[in-house]
């Protein structure tokens, strides 16, 4: 699962590196670049809710395989884009294709791991996000510099197809559930009950805030290093992966902490929320990046900030399994929270682009990210409440 997520993130963040040569090729301004950077999120959000339901309807294992096949096809189509709107469209479809993958993984963890193992299991598959992001920096810059951004896209598409074939083979012994063998049958009323539930609203809002801050690292971070801190593309390939490497450790450590706390008798609510909320608050240190003169110190600060943000991730993706009254609703609840959270993937790069366009600097954009991150911690603390099965 971790390898699949890593490849999905290569697909997701490759545009953050490719946008530099694409902008030169098609003479794109900052607003147009922001739109292109948000294209993936448009498709991801539009199909996330449906993706979660499809996971519960047809099973997590099948949907993981199908998701990888379709995102690989869309990535290959991007490589032949003859104009930037065509690239926008194929990025959008790639986002739609990836919609089921996280709800599917959350459901696989719920079905195959004990409660005091789910934090680590979630952290391990989620660490693929940051392994993929970290690999994207050197891999994409190497392929772009040595060949072209189009060749880079084709290469990543082929990697996705290879993973899908391997996953189809090795996942056949995992336990799965779907609507056929669940006690609860999916219906419109049940889905709307989940949407209106206070806990689901709280985790969705908190996840949105988390994703807003995270999005900076997935989209504007390479451009920030180049235009604001004077990095070359080669240096971006080297230093640009450091925040993602730090994020892997942040997520794994946080996942281990929450599992050990549960094993030692602490409540599930306290064990999940402590690393989650502390991580979100400390991630707001991103606001100080523009006040640091040293290029190395700014990378160190942003690496710490990103690691703290990702420390929240294991709990975020374990919570749907914690509050779902039936295994057949894990994908649906995960789809709901991921739909809301990834609206940030649409608005964050556009808002950041507009702020930079209007002010000529990143300082205010980073301030907005820091404030929103703290709002996320407040949502998990006070809106979500106790982590227990919801009433539907």
Short mmCIF file of C-alpha atoms in Angstrom, two decimals:
data_model
loop_
_atom_site.label_atom_id
_atom_site.label_comp_id
_atom_site.label_asym_id
_atom_site.label_seq_id
_atom_site.Cartn_x
_atom_site.Cartn_y
_atom_site.Cartn_z
CA UNK A 1 0.00 0.00 0.00
CA UNK A 2 2.85 2.35 0.84
CA UNK A 3 4.45 1.82 -2.57
CA UNK A 4 1.11 2.46 -4.27
CA UNK A 5 0.65 5.72 -2.36
CA UNK A 6 4.24 6.73 -3.21
CA UNK A 7 3.53 6.26 -6.92
CA UNK A 8 0.21 8.09 -6.62
CA UNK A 9 2.08 11.03 -5.14
CA UNK A 10 4.62 10.99 -7.94
CA UNK A 11 1.60 11.47 -10.19
CA UNK A 12 0.13 14.12 -7.90
CA UNK A 13 3.17 16.33 -7.36
CA UNK A 14 5.03 15.92 -10.65
CA UNK A 15 3.24 19.03 -11.89
CA UNK A 16 4.93 21.11 -9.16
CA UNK A 17 8.26 20.45 -10.88
CA UNK A 18 7.00 20.24 -14.45
CA UNK A 19 5.15 23.56 -14.11
CA UNK A 20 8.45 25.44 -14.40
CA UNK A 21 9.30 24.22 -17.94
CA UNK A 22 5.59 24.12 -18.85
CA UNK A 23 5.23 27.79 -17.83
CA UNK A 24 8.21 28.66 -20.01
CA UNK A 25 6.87 26.64 -22.95
CA UNK A 26 3.38 28.16 -22.83
CA UNK A 27 4.22 31.60 -21.28
CA UNK A 28 2.01 31.11 -18.21
CA UNK A 29 1.70 33.78 -15.51
CA UNK A 30 1.41 33.01 -11.76
CA UNK A 31 -2.39 32.82 -11.85
CA UNK A 32 -2.36 30.33 -14.74
CA UNK A 33 0.33 28.32 -12.97
CA UNK A 34 -1.83 28.27 -9.85
CA UNK A 35 -4.75 26.94 -11.89
CA UNK A 36 -2.57 24.22 -13.42
CA UNK A 37 -1.21 23.29 -9.98
CA UNK A 38 -4.79 22.91 -8.71
CA UNK A 39 -6.04 20.81 -11.66
CA UNK A 40 -5.35 17.46 -10.00
CA UNK A 41 -7.29 18.53 -6.91
CA UNK A 42 -10.36 19.49 -8.97
CA UNK A 43 -10.74 15.93 -10.22
CA UNK A 44 -9.71 14.45 -6.87
CA UNK A 45 -12.37 16.39 -4.98
CA UNK A 46 -15.10 15.87 -7.58
CA UNK A 47 -14.78 12.09 -7.41
CA UNK A 48 -13.58 11.58 -3.81
CA UNK A 49 -17.06 11.15 -2.35
CA UNK A 50 -18.00 8.74 -5.13
CA UNK A 51 -14.65 6.99 -4.75
CA UNK A 52 -15.31 6.27 -1.07
CA UNK A 53 -18.73 4.81 -1.88
CA UNK A 54 -17.25 2.68 -4.68
CA UNK A 55 -14.71 1.28 -2.21
CA UNK A 56 -17.54 0.18 0.10
CA UNK A 57 -19.62 -1.06 -2.82
CA UNK A 58 -17.06 -3.14 -4.74
CA UNK A 59 -14.27 -3.68 -2.21
CA UNK A 60 -11.05 -1.87 -1.37
CA UNK A 61 -8.70 -4.27 -3.14
CA UNK A 62 -10.38 -4.08 -6.54
CA UNK A 63 -10.71 -0.30 -6.40
CA UNK A 64 -7.01 0.13 -5.53
CA UNK A 65 -6.05 -1.80 -8.66
CA UNK A 66 -8.48 0.03 -10.93
CA UNK A 67 -7.44 3.39 -9.53
CA UNK A 68 -3.77 2.78 -10.37
CA UNK A 69 -4.55 1.67 -13.92
CA UNK A 70 -6.64 4.75 -14.68
CA UNK A 71 -4.26 7.31 -13.12
CA UNK A 72 -1.41 5.82 -15.15
CA UNK A 73 -3.36 6.21 -18.38
CA UNK A 74 -4.18 9.85 -17.54
CA UNK A 75 -0.55 10.60 -16.72
CA UNK A 76 0.52 9.20 -20.07
CA UNK A 77 -2.05 11.44 -21.79
CA UNK A 78 -0.57 14.50 -20.02
CA UNK A 79 2.76 13.82 -21.70
CA UNK A 80 1.29 14.44 -25.14
CA UNK A 81 -0.47 17.68 -24.16
CA UNK A 82 -0.29 20.16 -27.03
CA UNK A 83 -1.56 23.10 -24.96
CA UNK A 84 -1.83 23.88 -21.27
CA UNK A 85 -5.66 23.41 -21.12
CA UNK A 86 -5.13 19.85 -22.37
CA UNK A 87 -2.57 19.25 -19.62
CA UNK A 88 -5.04 20.77 -17.13
CA UNK A 89 -7.73 18.32 -18.30
CA UNK A 90 -5.55 15.22 -18.06
CA UNK A 91 -4.29 16.31 -14.62
CA UNK A 92 -7.91 16.70 -13.56
CA UNK A 93 -8.73 13.16 -14.75
CA UNK A 94 -5.66 11.78 -12.99
CA UNK A 95 -6.99 13.33 -9.78
CA UNK A 96 -10.38 11.71 -10.33
CA UNK A 97 -8.69 8.34 -10.86
CA UNK A 98 -6.81 8.58 -7.55
CA UNK A 99 -9.92 9.35 -5.51
CA UNK A 100 -10.50 5.79 -4.19
CA UNK A 101 -6.94 5.00 -3.08
CA UNK A 102 -6.86 6.54 0.43
CA UNK A 103 -10.37 5.40 1.49
CA UNK A 104 -9.43 1.94 0.19
CA UNK A 105 -6.26 1.84 2.28
CA UNK A 106 -8.09 3.10 5.37
CA UNK A 107 -10.59 0.27 4.95
CA UNK A 108 -7.87 -2.35 4.40
CA UNK A 109 -6.22 -1.24 7.65
CA UNK A 110 -9.56 -1.41 9.52
CA UNK A 111 -10.17 -4.94 8.20
CA UNK A 112 -6.69 -6.41 8.67
CA UNK A 113 -5.16 -4.76 11.77
CA UNK A 114 -6.02 -4.59 15.48
CA UNK A 115 -6.93 -1.23 17.02
CA UNK A 116 -3.53 -0.79 18.69
CA UNK A 117 -1.77 -1.48 15.37
CA UNK A 118 -3.71 0.86 13.11
CA UNK A 119 -1.70 3.98 13.91
CA UNK A 120 1.53 2.37 12.70
CA UNK A 121 -0.16 0.64 9.78
CA UNK A 122 -1.71 3.95 8.71
CA UNK A 123 1.60 5.77 9.19
CA UNK A 124 3.39 3.19 7.04
CA UNK A 125 1.01 3.40 4.09
CA UNK A 126 0.72 7.18 4.48
CA UNK A 127 4.52 7.49 4.53
CA UNK A 128 4.35 6.60 0.86
CA UNK A 129 2.96 10.10 0.32
CA UNK A 130 6.20 11.68 1.43
CA UNK A 131 8.48 9.04 -0.05
CA UNK A 132 6.77 9.79 -3.36
CA UNK A 133 7.06 13.53 -2.79
CA UNK A 134 10.72 13.19 -1.80
CA UNK A 135 11.54 11.02 -4.82
CA UNK A 136 9.65 13.39 -7.08
CA UNK A 137 12.17 16.19 -6.55
CA UNK A 138 15.34 14.36 -7.73
CA UNK A 139 13.52 12.06 -10.17
CA UNK A 140 11.53 14.74 -11.95
CA UNK A 141 14.38 17.25 -12.09
CA UNK A 142 16.76 14.55 -13.38
CA UNK A 143 14.33 13.42 -16.09
CA UNK A 144 13.44 17.00 -17.03
CA UNK A 145 17.06 18.18 -17.21
CA UNK A 146 18.29 15.06 -19.04
CA UNK A 147 15.31 14.71 -21.37
CA UNK A 148 12.01 16.60 -20.99
CA UNK A 149 8.98 16.95 -18.75
CA UNK A 150 7.02 14.83 -21.26
CA UNK A 151 9.45 11.91 -20.90
CA UNK A 152 9.18 12.27 -17.11
CA UNK A 153 5.40 11.86 -17.28
CA UNK A 154 5.63 8.75 -19.48
CA UNK A 155 8.12 7.17 -17.08
CA UNK A 156 5.86 7.68 -14.07
CA UNK A 157 2.88 6.28 -15.97
CA UNK A 158 4.80 3.05 -16.65
CA UNK A 159 5.76 2.77 -12.97
CA UNK A 160 2.07 3.03 -12.05
CA UNK A 161 1.10 0.20 -14.39
CA UNK A 162 3.85 -2.01 -12.95
CA UNK A 163 2.62 -1.44 -9.38
CA UNK A 164 -0.98 -2.26 -10.36
CA UNK A 165 0.11 -5.64 -11.75
CA UNK A 166 2.15 -6.48 -8.64
CA UNK A 167 -0.58 -5.29 -6.26
CA UNK A 168 -3.21 -7.42 -8.00
CA UNK A 169 -1.08 -10.49 -7.25
CA UNK A 170 0.09 -9.84 -3.67
CA UNK A 171 -3.21 -8.49 -2.29
CA UNK A 172 -5.34 -11.53 -3.02
CA UNK A 173 -4.86 -12.98 0.49
CA UNK A 174 -5.97 -9.83 2.31
CA UNK A 175 -9.37 -9.70 3.99
CA UNK A 176 -11.88 -7.35 2.39
CA UNK A 177 -15.51 -6.40 2.93
CA UNK A 178 -18.11 -4.90 0.67
CA UNK A 179 -21.82 -4.29 0.65
CA UNK A 180 -22.62 -7.97 0.15
CA UNK A 181 -21.24 -9.21 3.49
CA UNK A 182 -21.81 -6.10 5.61
CA UNK A 183 -24.45 -5.74 8.29
CA UNK A 184 -25.21 -2.23 7.01
CA UNK A 185 -26.35 -1.75 3.43
CA UNK A 186 -25.35 1.53 1.85
CA UNK A 187 -28.29 3.81 1.15
CA UNK A 188 -28.89 7.49 0.49
CA UNK A 189 -30.23 8.01 4.03
CA UNK A 190 -27.19 6.41 5.64
CA UNK A 191 -24.80 8.47 3.52
CA UNK A 192 -26.61 11.72 4.38
CA UNK A 193 -26.62 10.75 8.08
CA UNK A 194 -22.84 10.46 7.89
CA UNK A 195 -22.51 13.81 6.11
CA UNK A 196 -24.60 15.60 8.78
CA UNK A 197 -22.88 13.98 11.77
CA UNK A 198 -20.96 16.43 13.97
CA UNK A 199 -17.90 14.20 14.27
CA UNK A 200 -17.70 13.73 10.50
CA UNK A 201 -18.07 17.51 10.01
CA UNK A 202 -15.31 18.11 12.57
CA UNK A 203 -12.83 15.68 11.05
CA UNK A 204 -13.60 17.03 7.59
CA UNK A 205 -12.95 20.65 8.62
CA UNK A 206 -9.78 19.68 10.49
CA UNK A 207 -8.54 17.66 7.53
CA UNK A 208 -9.21 20.64 5.23
CA UNK A 209 -6.96 22.84 7.40
CA UNK A 210 -4.24 20.18 7.49
CA UNK A 211 -4.37 19.83 3.72
CA UNK A 212 -4.18 23.59 3.13
CA UNK A 213 -0.79 23.79 4.81
CA UNK A 214 0.40 20.49 3.33
CA UNK A 215 -0.54 21.72 -0.13
CA UNK A 216 2.15 24.40 -0.13
CA UNK A 217 4.82 21.70 -0.04
CA UNK A 218 3.16 19.74 -2.82
CA UNK A 219 2.71 22.66 -5.22
CA UNK A 220 4.50 25.99 -4.63
CA UNK A 221 7.51 24.76 -2.63
CA UNK A 222 9.89 24.20 -5.60
CA UNK A 223 8.92 27.57 -7.11
CA UNK A 224 9.43 29.20 -3.69
CA UNK A 225 12.98 27.86 -3.46
CA UNK A 226 13.78 29.04 -6.99
CA UNK A 227 12.17 32.49 -7.04
CA UNK A 228 12.40 33.53 -3.37
CA UNK A 229 15.56 31.78 -2.13
CA UNK A 230 17.61 31.66 -5.34
CA UNK A 231 17.91 27.87 -5.68
CA UNK A 232 18.82 26.35 -9.03
CA UNK A 233 16.75 23.46 -10.42
CA UNK A 234 19.55 21.05 -9.50
CA UNK A 235 19.60 22.33 -5.90
CA UNK A 236 15.81 22.02 -5.75
CA UNK A 237 16.25 18.37 -6.71
CA UNK A 238 18.66 17.91 -3.79
CA UNK A 239 17.17 20.08 -1.03
CA UNK A 240 13.57 19.88 -2.18
CA UNK A 241 13.23 16.32 -0.94
CA UNK A 242 14.36 17.08 2.64
CA UNK A 243 10.94 18.20 3.96
CA UNK A 244 9.39 15.02 2.59
CA UNK A 245 12.08 12.85 4.20
CA UNK A 246 11.42 14.62 7.50
CA UNK A 247 7.70 14.04 6.99
CA UNK A 248 8.21 10.25 6.73
CA UNK A 249 9.81 10.23 10.19
CA UNK A 250 7.19 12.60 11.58
CA UNK A 251 4.36 10.32 10.49
CA UNK A 252 6.00 7.06 11.59
CA UNK A 253 6.96 8.42 15.02
CA UNK A 254 3.47 9.84 15.58
CA UNK A 255 1.83 6.57 14.50
CA UNK A 256 4.03 4.60 16.91
CA UNK A 257 3.24 7.01 19.75
CA UNK A 258 -0.53 6.75 19.31
CA UNK A 259 -0.41 2.91 19.19
CA UNK A 260 1.76 2.67 22.30
CA UNK A 261 -0.51 5.04 24.18
CA UNK A 262 -3.53 2.86 23.31
CA UNK A 263 -1.61 -0.29 24.32
CA UNK A 264 -0.70 1.36 27.65
CA UNK A 265 -4.33 2.04 28.49
CA UNK A 266 -4.79 5.64 27.38
CA UNK A 267 -8.11 6.42 25.76
CA UNK A 268 -8.34 6.23 21.99
CA UNK A 269 -9.47 9.88 21.93
CA UNK A 270 -6.43 11.16 23.83
CA UNK A 271 -4.02 8.85 21.99
CA UNK A 272 -5.16 10.01 18.55
CA UNK A 273 -5.64 13.70 19.31
CA UNK A 274 -2.39 14.44 21.15
CA UNK A 275 0.03 13.93 18.22
CA UNK A 276 -2.60 15.22 15.79
CA UNK A 277 -3.23 18.57 17.47
CA UNK A 278 0.35 19.18 18.61
CA UNK A 279 1.52 18.47 15.06
CA UNK A 280 -0.94 20.92 13.52
CA UNK A 281 0.00 23.70 15.95
CA UNK A 282 3.74 23.25 15.42
CA UNK A 283 3.29 23.11 11.65
CA UNK A 284 2.24 26.78 11.83
CA UNK A 285 5.96 27.60 12.19
CA UNK A 286 5.82 27.82 8.39
CA UNK A 287 4.99 31.52 8.89
CA UNK A 288 8.59 32.26 9.94
CA UNK A 289 10.21 30.82 6.79
CA UNK A 290 10.26 34.12 4.94
CA UNK A 291 12.03 35.85 7.84
CA UNK A 292 15.02 33.48 7.63
CA UNK A 293 17.88 34.67 5.42
CA UNK A 294 19.94 31.49 5.25
CA UNK A 295 18.79 29.13 2.50
CA UNK A 296 19.85 26.13 4.57
CA UNK A 297 18.02 27.31 7.68
CA UNK A 298 14.83 27.96 5.74
CA UNK A 299 14.91 24.40 4.38
CA UNK A 300 15.49 23.11 7.92
CA UNK A 301 12.59 25.17 9.29
CA UNK A 302 10.23 24.08 6.51
CA UNK A 303 11.31 20.47 6.97
CA UNK A 304 10.42 20.63 10.66
CA UNK A 305 7.11 22.36 9.91
CA UNK A 306 6.18 19.74 7.33
CA UNK A 307 7.18 16.89 9.63
CA UNK A 308 4.92 18.30 12.35
CA UNK A 309 2.02 18.62 9.92
CA UNK A 310 2.44 15.02 8.81
CA UNK A 311 2.59 13.88 12.43
CA UNK A 312 -1.15 14.50 12.35
CA UNK A 313 -1.73 12.19 9.39
CA UNK A 314 -1.75 8.73 11.05
CA UNK A 315 -4.51 9.80 13.42
CA UNK A 316 -6.43 11.57 10.65
CA UNK A 317 -6.66 8.40 8.56
CA UNK A 318 -7.23 6.09 11.54
CA UNK A 319 -10.23 8.12 12.74
CA UNK A 320 -12.69 6.96 10.00
CA UNK A 321 -12.12 3.41 11.21
CA UNK A 322 -12.50 4.55 14.83
CA UNK A 323 -15.87 6.22 14.37
CA UNK A 324 -17.43 4.04 11.64
CA UNK A 325 -20.26 1.94 13.16
CA UNK A 326 -19.62 -0.75 10.54
CA UNK A 327 -16.60 -1.69 8.37
CA UNK A 328 -18.72 -1.00 5.31
CA UNK A 329 -18.83 2.72 6.18
CA UNK A 330 -15.07 3.30 6.56
CA UNK A 331 -14.64 4.11 2.87
CA UNK A 332 -17.69 6.36 2.84
CA UNK A 333 -16.61 8.37 5.90
CA UNK A 334 -13.05 8.50 4.57
CA UNK A 335 -14.40 9.71 1.25
CA UNK A 336 -16.44 12.45 2.92
CA UNK A 337 -13.54 13.83 4.95
CA UNK A 338 -11.17 13.53 2.01
CA UNK A 339 -13.60 15.35 -0.28
CA UNK A 340 -13.78 18.34 2.05
CA UNK A 341 -10.07 18.28 2.82
CA UNK A 342 -9.04 18.29 -0.81
CA UNK A 343 -11.08 21.37 -1.57
CA UNK A 344 -7.97 22.88 0.00
CA UNK A 345 -6.02 21.30 -2.85
CA UNK A 346 -8.10 23.42 -5.23
CA UNK A 347 -8.19 26.72 -3.39
CA UNK A 348 -4.78 26.72 -1.68
CA UNK A 349 -2.54 26.91 -4.79
CA UNK A 350 -4.88 29.47 -6.39
CA UNK A 351 -5.04 31.63 -3.25
CA UNK A 352 -1.28 31.36 -2.84
CA UNK A 353 -0.80 32.32 -6.48
CA UNK A 354 -3.07 35.37 -6.15
CA UNK A 355 -1.36 36.52 -2.95
CA UNK A 356 2.06 36.25 -4.61
CA UNK A 357 0.72 37.96 -7.74
CA UNK A 358 -0.75 40.88 -5.76
CA UNK A 359 2.01 41.34 -3.16
CA UNK A 360 5.07 40.08 -5.02
CA UNK A 361 6.15 37.95 -2.05
CA UNK A 362 5.34 34.72 -0.20
CA UNK A 363 5.18 36.16 3.33
CA UNK A 364 1.42 36.67 3.53
CA UNK A 365 0.69 33.36 1.84
CA UNK A 366 2.71 31.54 4.51
CA UNK A 367 0.90 33.49 7.26
CA UNK A 368 -2.47 32.31 5.93
CA UNK A 369 -1.23 28.69 5.97
CA UNK A 370 -0.06 28.96 9.58
CA UNK A 371 -3.35 30.40 10.82
CA UNK A 372 -5.42 27.77 9.01
CA UNK A 373 -3.29 24.99 10.49
CA UNK A 374 -4.13 26.16 14.02
CA UNK A 375 -7.83 26.29 13.11
CA UNK A 376 -7.55 22.60 12.21
CA UNK A 377 -6.27 21.73 15.69
CA UNK A 378 -9.23 23.60 17.21
CA UNK A 379 -11.65 21.62 15.05
CA UNK A 380 -10.29 18.26 16.17
CA UNK A 381 -10.23 19.34 19.81
CA UNK A 382 -13.67 20.88 20.17
CA UNK A 383 -15.92 19.84 17.27
CA UNK A 384 -15.01 16.16 16.91
CA UNK A 385 -15.27 15.30 20.59
CA UNK A 386 -14.87 11.72 21.81
CA UNK A 387 -13.75 9.17 19.23
CA UNK A 388 -16.51 6.58 19.26
CA UNK A 389 -18.90 5.00 16.77
CA UNK A 390 -21.32 7.54 15.33
CA UNK A 391 -25.07 7.08 15.39
CA UNK A 392 -26.70 6.86 11.97
#
